[in-house]
CSV table of C-alpha atoms in Angstrom, one decimal:
chain,number,residue,atom,x,y,z
A,20,UNK,CA,-53.9,43.8,-36.6
A,21,UNK,CA,-54.9,47.5,-36.7
A,22,UNK,CA,-53.6,49.5,-39.7
A,23,UNK,CA,-53.2,53.2,-40.5
A,24,UNK,CA,-55.4,53.8,-43.5
A,25,UNK,CA,-55.7,56.9,-45.6
A,26,UNK,CA,-59.0,57.2,-47.5
A,27,UNK,CA,-58.6,59.6,-50.4
A,28,UNK,CA,-61.9,61.1,-51.3
A,29,UNK,CA,-65.0,61.9,-49.1
A,30,UNK,CA,-67.9,61.0,-51.5
A,31,UNK,CA,-70.4,58.3,-50.5
A,32,UNK,CA,-67.8,55.6,-51.2
A,33,UNK,CA,-65.1,57.2,-49.2
A,34,UNK,CA,-67.2,58.0,-46.1
A,35,UNK,CA,-68.8,54.6,-46.1
A,36,UNK,CA,-65.3,53.0,-46.4
A,37,UNK,CA,-64.0,55.1,-43.6
A,38,UNK,CA,-66.9,54.0,-41.3
A,39,UNK,CA,-66.4,50.3,-42.0
A,40,UNK,CA,-62.6,50.5,-41.6
A,41,UNK,CA,-63.1,52.3,-38.3
A,42,UNK,CA,-65.6,49.8,-37.1
A,43,UNK,CA,-63.0,47.1,-37.8
A,44,UNK,CA,-60.6,48.9,-35.5
A,45,UNK,CA,-58.3,50.6,-37.9
A,46,UNK,CA,-56.8,54.1,-37.6
A,47,UNK,CA,-58.4,56.1,-40.4
A,48,UNK,CA,-57.8,59.5,-42.0
A,49,UNK,CA,-60.3,60.8,-44.5
A,50,UNK,CA,-58.7,63.2,-47.0
A,51,UNK,CA,-60.7,65.6,-49.3
A,52,UNK,CA,-60.1,69.2,-50.2
A,53,UNK,CA,-63.8,70.0,-49.9
A,54,UNK,CA,-66.7,69.4,-47.5
A,55,UNK,CA,-68.4,66.1,-47.9
A,56,UNK,CA,-71.8,66.2,-49.5
A,57,UNK,CA,-71.3,69.4,-51.5
A,58,UNK,CA,-72.4,70.0,-55.1
A,59,UNK,CA,-68.8,69.4,-56.4
A,60,UNK,CA,-69.3,65.6,-55.9
A,61,UNK,CA,-71.2,63.0,-58.0
A,62,UNK,CA,-72.6,61.8,-54.6
A,63,UNK,CA,-74.6,65.1,-54.4
A,64,UNK,CA,-76.5,65.1,-57.6
A,65,UNK,CA,-77.5,61.5,-58.4
A,66,UNK,CA,-81.1,60.2,-58.7
A,67,UNK,CA,-80.9,58.8,-55.2
A,68,UNK,CA,-82.1,55.3,-56.1
A,69,UNK,CA,-81.2,52.4,-53.9
A,70,UNK,CA,-82.0,49.8,-56.5
A,71,UNK,CA,-81.6,46.0,-56.3
A,72,UNK,CA,-82.9,46.0,-59.9
A,73,UNK,CA,-79.9,47.9,-61.3
A,74,UNK,CA,-78.0,44.7,-62.1
A,75,UNK,CA,-78.6,45.4,-65.8
A,76,UNK,CA,-75.4,46.8,-67.4
A,77,UNK,CA,-75.4,49.9,-69.6
A,78,UNK,CA,-73.6,48.0,-72.3
A,79,UNK,CA,-75.9,45.4,-73.8
A,80,UNK,CA,-75.8,43.2,-77.0
A,81,UNK,CA,-76.4,45.3,-80.1
A,82,UNK,CA,-75.5,48.6,-78.5
A,83,UNK,CA,-72.8,49.2,-81.1
A,84,UNK,CA,-75.6,49.8,-83.7
A,85,UNK,CA,-76.6,52.9,-81.7
A,86,UNK,CA,-73.2,54.5,-81.7
A,87,UNK,CA,-73.9,56.7,-84.8
A,88,UNK,CA,-77.0,58.0,-83.0
A,89,UNK,CA,-75.0,58.7,-79.9
A,90,UNK,CA,-72.6,60.9,-81.9
A,91,UNK,CA,-75.3,62.8,-83.8
A,92,UNK,CA,-77.9,63.4,-81.0
A,93,UNK,CA,-76.5,65.7,-78.4
A,94,UNK,CA,-79.6,65.3,-76.2
A,95,UNK,CA,-80.0,61.6,-76.3
A,96,UNK,CA,-80.1,59.3,-73.2
A,97,UNK,CA,-76.5,58.2,-74.0
A,98,UNK,CA,-74.4,60.6,-76.1
A,99,UNK,CA,-70.8,61.0,-77.1
A,100,UNK,CA,-69.3,64.3,-78.2
A,101,UNK,CA,-67.3,64.1,-81.4
A,102,UNK,CA,-64.5,66.1,-79.9
A,103,UNK,CA,-63.9,63.5,-77.2
A,104,UNK,CA,-64.1,60.5,-79.5
A,105,UNK,CA,-60.3,60.0,-80.1
A,106,UNK,CA,-59.6,60.0,-76.4
A,107,UNK,CA,-62.6,57.9,-75.5
A,108,UNK,CA,-62.0,55.3,-78.2
A,109,UNK,CA,-60.0,52.7,-76.1
A,110,UNK,CA,-62.6,53.0,-73.3
A,111,UNK,CA,-65.5,52.9,-75.7
A,112,UNK,CA,-64.3,49.7,-77.5
A,113,UNK,CA,-63.9,48.0,-74.1
A,114,UNK,CA,-67.4,49.2,-73.1
A,115,UNK,CA,-69.0,47.8,-76.2
A,116,UNK,CA,-67.0,44.5,-75.8
A,117,UNK,CA,-68.2,44.1,-72.2
A,118,UNK,CA,-71.8,43.8,-73.4
A,119,UNK,CA,-71.3,42.2,-76.8
A,120,UNK,CA,-72.9,38.9,-75.8
A,121,UNK,CA,-75.6,37.6,-73.5
A,122,UNK,CA,-73.0,35.6,-71.6
A,123,UNK,CA,-71.0,38.7,-70.8
A,124,UNK,CA,-74.0,40.7,-69.5
A,125,UNK,CA,-75.1,37.7,-67.5
A,126,UNK,CA,-71.7,37.7,-65.8
A,127,UNK,CA,-71.9,41.4,-65.1
A,128,UNK,CA,-75.3,41.1,-63.6
A,129,UNK,CA,-74.1,38.3,-61.3
A,130,UNK,CA,-71.2,40.5,-60.2
A,131,UNK,CA,-73.5,43.4,-59.5
A,132,UNK,CA,-76.0,41.4,-57.5
A,133,UNK,CA,-74.1,41.2,-54.2
A,134,UNK,CA,-73.3,45.0,-54.4
A,135,UNK,CA,-77.0,45.9,-54.8
A,136,UNK,CA,-79.3,43.2,-53.3
A,137,UNK,CA,-79.0,44.4,-49.7
A,138,UNK,CA,-78.3,48.1,-50.4
A,139,UNK,CA,-81.6,49.5,-49.2
A,140,UNK,CA,-81.4,47.6,-45.9
A,141,UNK,CA,-77.8,48.6,-45.4
A,142,UNK,CA,-78.6,52.3,-46.0
A,143,UNK,CA,-81.6,52.1,-43.6
A,144,UNK,CA,-79.2,50.9,-40.9
A,145,UNK,CA,-76.5,53.3,-41.8
A,146,UNK,CA,-78.8,56.4,-41.9
A,147,UNK,CA,-80.2,55.4,-38.5
A,148,UNK,CA,-76.7,55.1,-37.0
A,149,UNK,CA,-75.8,58.5,-38.5
A,150,UNK,CA,-78.9,60.2,-37.0
A,151,UNK,CA,-80.7,60.8,-40.3
A,152,UNK,CA,-83.2,57.9,-40.6
A,153,UNK,CA,-85.7,60.2,-42.4
A,154,UNK,CA,-83.4,60.5,-45.4
A,155,UNK,CA,-83.9,56.9,-46.5
A,156,UNK,CA,-87.3,55.8,-47.8
A,157,UNK,CA,-88.4,52.2,-48.6
A,158,UNK,CA,-91.5,52.8,-50.8
A,159,UNK,CA,-90.2,50.8,-53.7
A,160,UNK,CA,-89.2,51.8,-57.2
A,161,UNK,CA,-91.5,52.0,-60.2
A,162,UNK,CA,-90.6,51.3,-63.9
A,163,UNK,CA,-93.4,52.7,-66.1
A,164,UNK,CA,-94.3,51.7,-69.7
A,165,UNK,CA,-96.9,52.9,-72.2
A,166,UNK,CA,-98.0,49.3,-72.8
A,167,UNK,CA,-97.2,45.8,-71.7
A,168,UNK,CA,-95.6,45.3,-75.1
A,169,UNK,CA,-92.9,47.9,-74.2
A,170,UNK,CA,-92.1,45.9,-71.0
A,171,UNK,CA,-91.9,42.7,-73.1
A,172,UNK,CA,-89.5,44.4,-75.5
A,173,UNK,CA,-87.0,44.6,-72.6
A,174,UNK,CA,-87.2,40.9,-72.0
A,175,UNK,CA,-83.4,40.3,-71.6
A,176,UNK,CA,-83.1,43.1,-69.0
A,177,UNK,CA,-86.0,41.8,-66.9
A,178,UNK,CA,-84.7,38.2,-67.3
A,179,UNK,CA,-81.3,39.3,-65.9
A,180,UNK,CA,-83.2,40.9,-62.9
A,181,UNK,CA,-85.2,37.7,-62.3
A,182,UNK,CA,-82.2,35.5,-62.6
A,183,UNK,CA,-80.5,37.6,-59.8
A,184,UNK,CA,-83.4,37.5,-57.3
A,185,UNK,CA,-85.2,40.7,-58.2
A,186,UNK,CA,-89.0,40.4,-57.6
A,187,UNK,CA,-91.5,42.9,-59.1
A,188,UNK,CA,-95.2,43.4,-59.1
A,189,UNK,CA,-96.9,44.1,-62.4
A,190,UNK,CA,-99.4,46.9,-62.3
A,191,UNK,CA,-102.0,48.0,-64.9
A,192,UNK,CA,-104.7,50.6,-65.2
A,193,UNK,CA,-106.1,51.8,-61.9
A,194,UNK,CA,-103.5,49.8,-59.9
A,195,UNK,CA,-100.7,51.8,-61.6
A,196,UNK,CA,-102.5,55.1,-60.9
A,197,UNK,CA,-102.8,54.3,-57.2
A,198,UNK,CA,-99.0,53.9,-56.9
A,199,UNK,CA,-98.1,56.9,-59.1
A,200,UNK,CA,-101.1,59.3,-59.5
A,201,UNK,CA,-99.0,62.0,-61.2
A,202,UNK,CA,-98.0,59.8,-64.2
A,203,UNK,CA,-99.3,60.8,-67.6
A,204,UNK,CA,-102.3,58.8,-68.7
A,205,UNK,CA,-100.4,57.2,-71.6
A,206,UNK,CA,-98.5,55.0,-69.1
A,207,UNK,CA,-100.7,51.9,-68.6
A,208,UNK,CA,-98.2,49.3,-67.3
A,209,UNK,CA,-95.7,49.3,-64.5
A,210,UNK,CA,-93.2,47.0,-62.7
A,211,UNK,CA,-93.0,47.9,-59.1
A,212,UNK,CA,-89.8,46.7,-57.2
A,213,UNK,CA,-91.0,46.9,-53.6
A,214,UNK,CA,-87.6,46.0,-52.2
A,215,UNK,CA,-86.1,49.3,-53.7
A,216,UNK,CA,-85.7,52.5,-51.9
A,217,UNK,CA,-84.4,56.0,-52.3
A,218,UNK,CA,-82.5,58.8,-50.6
A,219,UNK,CA,-84.4,62.1,-50.1
A,220,UNK,CA,-81.2,64.2,-50.0
A,221,UNK,CA,-78.0,62.5,-51.2
A,222,UNK,CA,-75.8,65.5,-50.4
A,223,UNK,CA,-77.0,65.9,-46.8
A,224,UNK,CA,-76.8,62.1,-46.4
A,225,UNK,CA,-73.1,62.1,-47.3
A,226,UNK,CA,-72.4,65.0,-45.0
A,227,UNK,CA,-74.2,63.2,-42.1
A,228,UNK,CA,-72.2,60.1,-42.8
A,229,UNK,CA,-68.9,62.1,-42.6
A,230,UNK,CA,-69.9,63.5,-39.3
A,231,UNK,CA,-70.8,60.0,-38.0
A,232,UNK,CA,-67.4,58.8,-39.2
A,233,UNK,CA,-65.7,61.5,-37.2
A,234,UNK,CA,-67.8,60.5,-34.1
A,235,UNK,CA,-66.3,57.1,-34.5
A,236,UNK,CA,-62.8,58.5,-34.4
A,237,UNK,CA,-62.0,59.0,-38.1
A,238,UNK,CA,-59.8,62.1,-38.6
A,239,UNK,CA,-60.6,64.5,-41.4
A,240,UNK,CA,-57.9,66.3,-43.4
A,241,UNK,CA,-59.0,69.1,-45.8
A,242,UNK,CA,-56.4,68.8,-48.6
A,243,UNK,CA,-55.9,67.4,-52.0
A,244,UNK,CA,-54.2,64.0,-52.3
A,245,UNK,CA,-51.3,64.3,-54.7
A,246,UNK,CA,-49.5,60.9,-54.7
A,247,UNK,CA,-47.7,58.3,-52.6
A,248,UNK,CA,-44.4,57.8,-50.9
A,249,UNK,CA,-43.4,54.2,-51.6
A,250,UNK,CA,-40.4,52.3,-50.3
A,251,UNK,CA,-40.2,49.5,-52.8
A,252,UNK,CA,-43.6,48.0,-52.8
A,253,UNK,CA,-44.4,49.3,-49.3
A,254,UNK,CA,-46.5,52.4,-48.8
A,255,UNK,CA,-45.2,54.8,-46.2
A,256,UNK,CA,-47.2,57.9,-46.7
A,257,UNK,CA,-50.1,59.4,-48.8
A,258,UNK,CA,-48.9,62.7,-50.1
A,259,UNK,CA,-51.2,65.7,-49.8
A,260,UNK,CA,-51.0,69.3,-50.7
A,261,UNK,CA,-48.7,70.8,-48.1
A,262,UNK,CA,-47.8,67.6,-46.3
A,263,UNK,CA,-48.4,63.9,-46.0
A,264,UNK,CA,-50.5,61.3,-44.1
A,265,UNK,CA,-48.5,58.4,-42.5
A,266,UNK,CA,-50.3,55.2,-43.5
A,267,UNK,CA,-49.9,51.5,-44.1
A,268,UNK,CA,-52.7,51.4,-46.7
A,269,UNK,CA,-54.5,53.8,-48.9
A,270,UNK,CA,-58.0,53.7,-50.4
A,271,UNK,CA,-58.4,55.7,-53.6
A,272,UNK,CA,-62.0,56.9,-53.7
A,273,UNK,CA,-61.8,60.3,-55.4
A,274,UNK,CA,-64.3,59.7,-58.1
A,275,UNK,CA,-63.1,60.6,-61.6
A,276,UNK,CA,-60.1,62.2,-60.0
A,277,UNK,CA,-59.0,58.7,-58.9
A,278,UNK,CA,-57.4,58.2,-62.3
A,279,UNK,CA,-54.3,60.3,-61.7
A,280,UNK,CA,-53.8,58.9,-58.2
A,281,UNK,CA,-54.1,55.3,-59.6
A,282,UNK,CA,-51.5,56.1,-62.1
A,283,UNK,CA,-49.1,57.3,-59.4
A,284,UNK,CA,-49.8,54.0,-57.5
A,285,UNK,CA,-48.7,52.1,-60.6
A,286,UNK,CA,-52.2,51.1,-61.8
A,287,UNK,CA,-53.8,51.8,-65.2
A,288,UNK,CA,-57.6,51.5,-64.8
A,289,UNK,CA,-59.8,52.2,-67.8
A,290,UNK,CA,-61.8,55.1,-66.4
A,291,UNK,CA,-63.8,57.9,-67.9
A,292,UNK,CA,-66.4,60.5,-66.8
A,293,UNK,CA,-70.1,59.9,-67.2
A,294,UNK,CA,-71.3,63.5,-67.1
A,295,UNK,CA,-74.6,63.4,-65.4
A,296,UNK,CA,-77.2,66.2,-65.0
A,297,UNK,CA,-80.2,66.8,-62.8
A,298,UNK,CA,-83.1,69.3,-62.6
A,299,UNK,CA,-85.2,69.9,-59.5
A,300,UNK,CA,-88.7,71.3,-59.6
A,301,UNK,CA,-89.4,72.8,-56.1
A,302,UNK,CA,-92.8,72.4,-54.5
A,303,UNK,CA,-94.3,70.2,-57.3
A,304,UNK,CA,-97.7,70.4,-55.5
A,305,UNK,CA,-98.6,66.7,-56.4
A,306,UNK,CA,-98.4,63.5,-54.5
A,307,UNK,CA,-95.3,61.5,-55.7
A,308,UNK,CA,-94.8,58.7,-53.2
A,309,UNK,CA,-92.6,56.4,-55.3
A,310,UNK,CA,-89.7,57.2,-57.6
A,311,UNK,CA,-90.4,56.3,-61.2
A,312,UNK,CA,-88.4,55.7,-64.4
A,313,UNK,CA,-90.6,56.1,-67.5
A,314,UNK,CA,-89.3,53.7,-70.2
A,315,UNK,CA,-89.6,56.2,-73.0
A,316,UNK,CA,-87.9,59.0,-71.1
A,317,UNK,CA,-84.9,57.2,-69.5
A,318,UNK,CA,-84.8,59.5,-66.5
A,319,UNK,CA,-85.2,58.7,-62.8
A,320,UNK,CA,-87.8,61.0,-61.2
A,321,UNK,CA,-87.4,61.1,-57.4
A,322,UNK,CA,-89.1,63.0,-54.6
A,323,UNK,CA,-86.5,64.8,-52.5
A,324,UNK,CA,-86.5,67.3,-49.7
A,325,UNK,CA,-85.9,70.1,-52.3
A,326,UNK,CA,-88.7,69.0,-54.7
A,327,UNK,CA,-89.0,66.6,-57.6
A,328,UNK,CA,-85.6,65.7,-59.1
A,329,UNK,CA,-85.2,64.3,-62.6
A,330,UNK,CA,-81.8,62.8,-63.1
A,331,UNK,CA,-80.0,60.3,-65.3
A,332,UNK,CA,-78.9,59.9,-68.9
A,333,UNK,CA,-75.2,59.8,-69.8
A,334,UNK,CA,-72.9,62.2,-71.6
A,335,UNK,CA,-69.4,60.9,-72.4
A,336,UNK,CA,-66.8,63.7,-72.6
A,337,UNK,CA,-63.8,65.1,-70.8
A,338,UNK,CA,-63.8,66.7,-67.4
A,339,UNK,CA,-62.8,70.2,-68.5
A,340,UNK,CA,-65.5,70.8,-71.1
A,341,UNK,CA,-68.3,73.2,-69.9
A,342,UNK,CA,-71.7,71.7,-69.2
A,343,UNK,CA,-74.2,71.5,-72.0
A,344,UNK,CA,-77.2,72.9,-70.1
A,345,UNK,CA,-79.5,71.9,-72.9
A,346,UNK,CA,-79.4,68.5,-71.3
A,347,UNK,CA,-80.8,69.8,-68.1
A,348,UNK,CA,-83.6,71.6,-70.1
A,349,UNK,CA,-84.2,68.2,-71.8
A,350,UNK,CA,-84.6,66.5,-68.4
A,351,UNK,CA,-87.2,69.1,-67.5
A,352,UNK,CA,-89.1,68.5,-70.7
A,353,UNK,CA,-89.0,64.7,-70.0
A,354,UNK,CA,-90.2,65.3,-66.5
A,355,UNK,CA,-93.1,67.4,-67.6
A,356,UNK,CA,-94.0,64.9,-70.4
A,357,UNK,CA,-94.0,62.0,-68.0
A,358,UNK,CA,-95.9,64.0,-65.3
A,359,UNK,CA,-97.8,66.8,-66.9
A,360,UNK,CA,-99.5,67.8,-63.7
A,361,UNK,CA,-96.2,68.9,-62.2
A,362,UNK,CA,-96.1,72.8,-62.3
A,363,UNK,CA,-93.1,75.0,-62.7
A,364,UNK,CA,-94.0,77.8,-60.4
A,365,UNK,CA,-90.3,78.8,-59.9
A,366,UNK,CA,-87.3,78.3,-62.1
A,367,UNK,CA,-86.0,74.8,-61.6
A,368,UNK,CA,-82.4,74.3,-60.2
A,369,UNK,CA,-79.9,72.5,-62.3
A,370,UNK,CA,-76.6,70.6,-61.7
A,371,UNK,CA,-73.9,68.7,-63.6
A,372,UNK,CA,-71.4,66.3,-62.1
A,373,UNK,CA,-68.8,63.6,-63.0
A,374,UNK,CA,-69.5,59.9,-62.3
A,375,UNK,CA,-66.4,57.7,-62.6
A,376,UNK,CA,-67.2,55.0,-65.1
A,377,UNK,CA,-65.4,51.8,-66.0
A,378,UNK,CA,-66.2,49.9,-69.2
């Protein structure tokens, strides 16, 4: 039976949800105060990886030993600001608990597999339907290591991938250079996941998906969602700034701002912001056919329509704290260390956004 559904938030999750609901025959209204695909959203600034290999959770056994380093190194790959620690402590304890044993991370990997295994194929089809097939590439994803021993040191992570159907090709020497000629000479071993893909412009992709959703009959409302009108346990309306949207169901997909809406719906999810940064070097002037993650740099380096983007790493803090642009500068240093032939003819562009993160 068709339902009236309000989708609150027009990032990549919200627009894809709207498309699928509309394809299923529902009456859909997509609510967001800003234009889809803009730099305000986490969907805009990510590394763009479509990765079946990302079944490995961030929280792994023994991570608790690194917490002191996270607190003392403001530029590390995973850092926590002292000022945010009291508020983050309940989330952080759940986060460490979720990866405390091998059995727990195995369960997480199994749960992630169905979300990721077919993602590249699904995005190829979706981009084609939205009229932007050029934005999705299927060249694979490369994980680069200085030596085979560095790959072997991550045995648990790669075993989790193998257990969940991820296949990779091991490359050494000249074979690695052929796949990624811009890599520094010190990288002598690589694992190439050929089933992976990437998006060449995540922001434009989300904007195109929103237009496609409208072509299917999804209505767009430019307003902030503020709450819900409930009659007992029955939803009657989603409240928005200056009005309401009549609906039988609502989907909360507002990124980190989902937390207050969830509270108003009677739910108490454990959610915090992973503050992510990126830096883009325009016109790198080198061939970079496959996105790469150097193991000793922990950044995703991705060719985009704007240039070469380095993104990744995690800063745990509150929404209202100003960006620490030293982290973007650090991403640039990591990019240049991993790919020293990349020039910086013009000042790179930088960005920071908020990824909603559960433990």
